Amino acid sequence: MKLILTAAALAATATMALADGHATTVRMGTEGQYPPYNFLNDAGEVDGFEREVGDELCARAELTCEWVTNEWDSIIPNLTSGNYDTIIAGMSITDERDEVIDFTQNYFPPAASAYAALSTDADLEGGVIAAQTGTIQAGYVAETGATLLEFATYDETVAAVRSGEADAVFADKDALAPTVEESAGELTFTGEDVPLGGGIGLGLRESDTELKDKFDAAITSMKEDGSLNELIVKWFGEDAKTF
């Protein structure tokens, strides 16, 4: 309880600093295990598409930002309790999440989710499908006739397919694409792509309206000058969906 109260107090201090017009440090919360969106590089630092986007957004918003990693399954509760100030972790904007936290406009457009398996004839309707806990993909599988097998990390979902524990994995196609390509034919896409969510945005506490406005303005400026599309293409390839 003491730790939670202390974190909440720190969050309140950061918000007051914003309201007073003074520079403040904003803690950017990410998972660090979902390439190419976010991952830890060889130096143990947060890297990837969202690191570059986040750093640029902070520069444009004239904010000092620090990067914090947190496990996916507790990433929303630890935002609301004050452990960091934003979620920038490949999180799709959904109505369910929007009831708990607030979102900026999307910095990545709505993209397809897809299945990957060891063969194209994997049973997607009645088989066992692996998905990461707390994702829109897990929610989608739970509503189909398939058996949902949830894991804490993306890597574990792929490992379940390789081990035969699951018939397929269902995840963001942009995350699966490099995994399938690097598997040298072991993994393959199967079934139809499924459009889910309203794109990816920064998650914030509902009380941090001024911080949300600052990031929204920065995202708009990156869309307008084309720099956001440049980063999308850099990390996801020429065929990636852009703004």
Short mmCIF file of N, CA, C and O in Angstrom, two decimals, residues 2 7 14 18 30 34 52 56 67 71 86 93 114-115 134 155 166-167 180 188 202 212:
data_model
loop_
_atom_site.label_atom_id
_atom_site.label_comp_id
_atom_site.label_asym_id
_atom_site.label_seq_id
_atom_site.Cartn_x
_atom_site.Cartn_y
_atom_site.Cartn_z
N LYS A 2 1.94 1.25 0.77
CA LYS A 2 2.81 2.41 0.84
C LYS A 2 3.43 2.70 -0.51
O LYS A 2 3.51 3.86 -0.94
N ALA A 7 3.82 6.02 -5.40
CA ALA A 7 3.80 6.13 -6.86
C ALA A 7 2.71 7.09 -7.30
O ALA A 7 2.89 7.90 -8.21
N ALA A 14 3.93 15.01 -11.12
CA ALA A 14 4.24 15.21 -12.54
C ALA A 14 3.13 15.96 -13.24
O ALA A 14 3.37 16.86 -14.04
N LEU A 18 3.16 19.79 -15.09
CA LEU A 18 2.66 20.10 -16.43
C LEU A 18 1.71 21.28 -16.39
O LEU A 18 1.79 22.20 -17.19
N THR A 30 6.72 0.44 -21.25
CA THR A 30 6.61 -0.48 -22.37
C THR A 30 6.94 -1.89 -21.90
O THR A 30 7.38 -2.10 -20.76
N TYR A 34 8.32 -7.24 -27.52
CA TYR A 34 7.39 -7.37 -28.65
C TYR A 34 7.97 -6.71 -29.90
O TYR A 34 7.46 -5.71 -30.38
N GLU A 52 11.73 4.84 -30.89
CA GLU A 52 12.00 5.99 -31.76
C GLU A 52 10.82 6.94 -31.81
O GLU A 52 11.00 8.16 -31.78
N GLU A 56 10.78 10.84 -30.16
CA GLU A 56 10.44 11.98 -31.02
C GLU A 56 9.22 12.72 -30.48
O GLU A 56 9.18 13.96 -30.49
N TRP A 67 12.40 5.67 -19.86
CA TRP A 67 11.77 4.43 -20.29
C TRP A 67 11.75 3.41 -19.16
O TRP A 67 12.75 3.19 -18.49
N GLU A 71 5.90 -6.07 -17.30
CA GLU A 71 5.28 -7.23 -17.92
C GLU A 71 3.90 -6.87 -18.44
O GLU A 71 3.17 -6.08 -17.84
N THR A 86 2.76 6.66 -19.04
CA THR A 86 2.15 6.27 -20.31
C THR A 86 2.37 4.78 -20.55
O THR A 86 3.26 4.17 -19.95
N ILE A 93 -6.18 0.25 -29.39
CA ILE A 93 -7.24 1.02 -28.76
C ILE A 93 -8.54 0.22 -28.87
O ILE A 93 -9.00 -0.11 -29.96
N ALA A 114 -3.10 -12.17 -37.47
CA ALA A 114 -2.97 -13.34 -38.33
C ALA A 114 -2.61 -14.57 -37.53
O ALA A 114 -2.17 -14.49 -36.37
N TYR A 115 -2.80 -15.71 -38.18
CA TYR A 115 -2.42 -17.00 -37.60
C TYR A 115 -1.11 -17.48 -38.23
O TYR A 115 -0.90 -17.32 -39.44
N GLY A 134 -4.31 -11.00 -22.24
CA GLY A 134 -4.72 -9.61 -22.17
C GLY A 134 -4.69 -8.86 -23.49
O GLY A 134 -4.78 -7.63 -23.50
N ASP A 155 6.85 -14.45 -27.17
CA ASP A 155 7.78 -15.54 -27.47
C ASP A 155 7.24 -16.89 -27.01
O ASP A 155 7.44 -17.91 -27.67
N ALA A 166 0.39 -26.04 -29.10
CA ALA A 166 -0.70 -25.32 -29.76
C ALA A 166 -0.65 -25.58 -31.26
O ALA A 166 0.42 -25.84 -31.83
N ASP A 167 -1.81 -25.52 -31.90
CA ASP A 167 -1.88 -25.74 -33.34
C ASP A 167 -1.45 -24.50 -34.13
O ASP A 167 -0.95 -24.61 -35.25
N VAL A 180 8.02 -15.42 -38.76
CA VAL A 180 7.80 -16.41 -39.82
C VAL A 180 8.96 -16.40 -40.81
O VAL A 180 9.48 -17.45 -41.22
N THR A 188 4.56 -20.90 -40.97
CA THR A 188 3.91 -20.33 -42.13
C THR A 188 2.61 -19.65 -41.71
O THR A 188 1.98 -20.04 -40.73
N LEU A 202 -1.06 5.71 -27.37
CA LEU A 202 -0.47 5.78 -26.03
C LEU A 202 -1.59 5.70 -25.01
O LEU A 202 -2.59 6.41 -25.11
N LYS A 212 -2.09 14.08 -22.28
CA LYS A 212 -2.71 13.51 -23.48
C LYS A 212 -2.74 14.53 -24.62
O LYS A 212 -2.40 14.21 -25.77
#
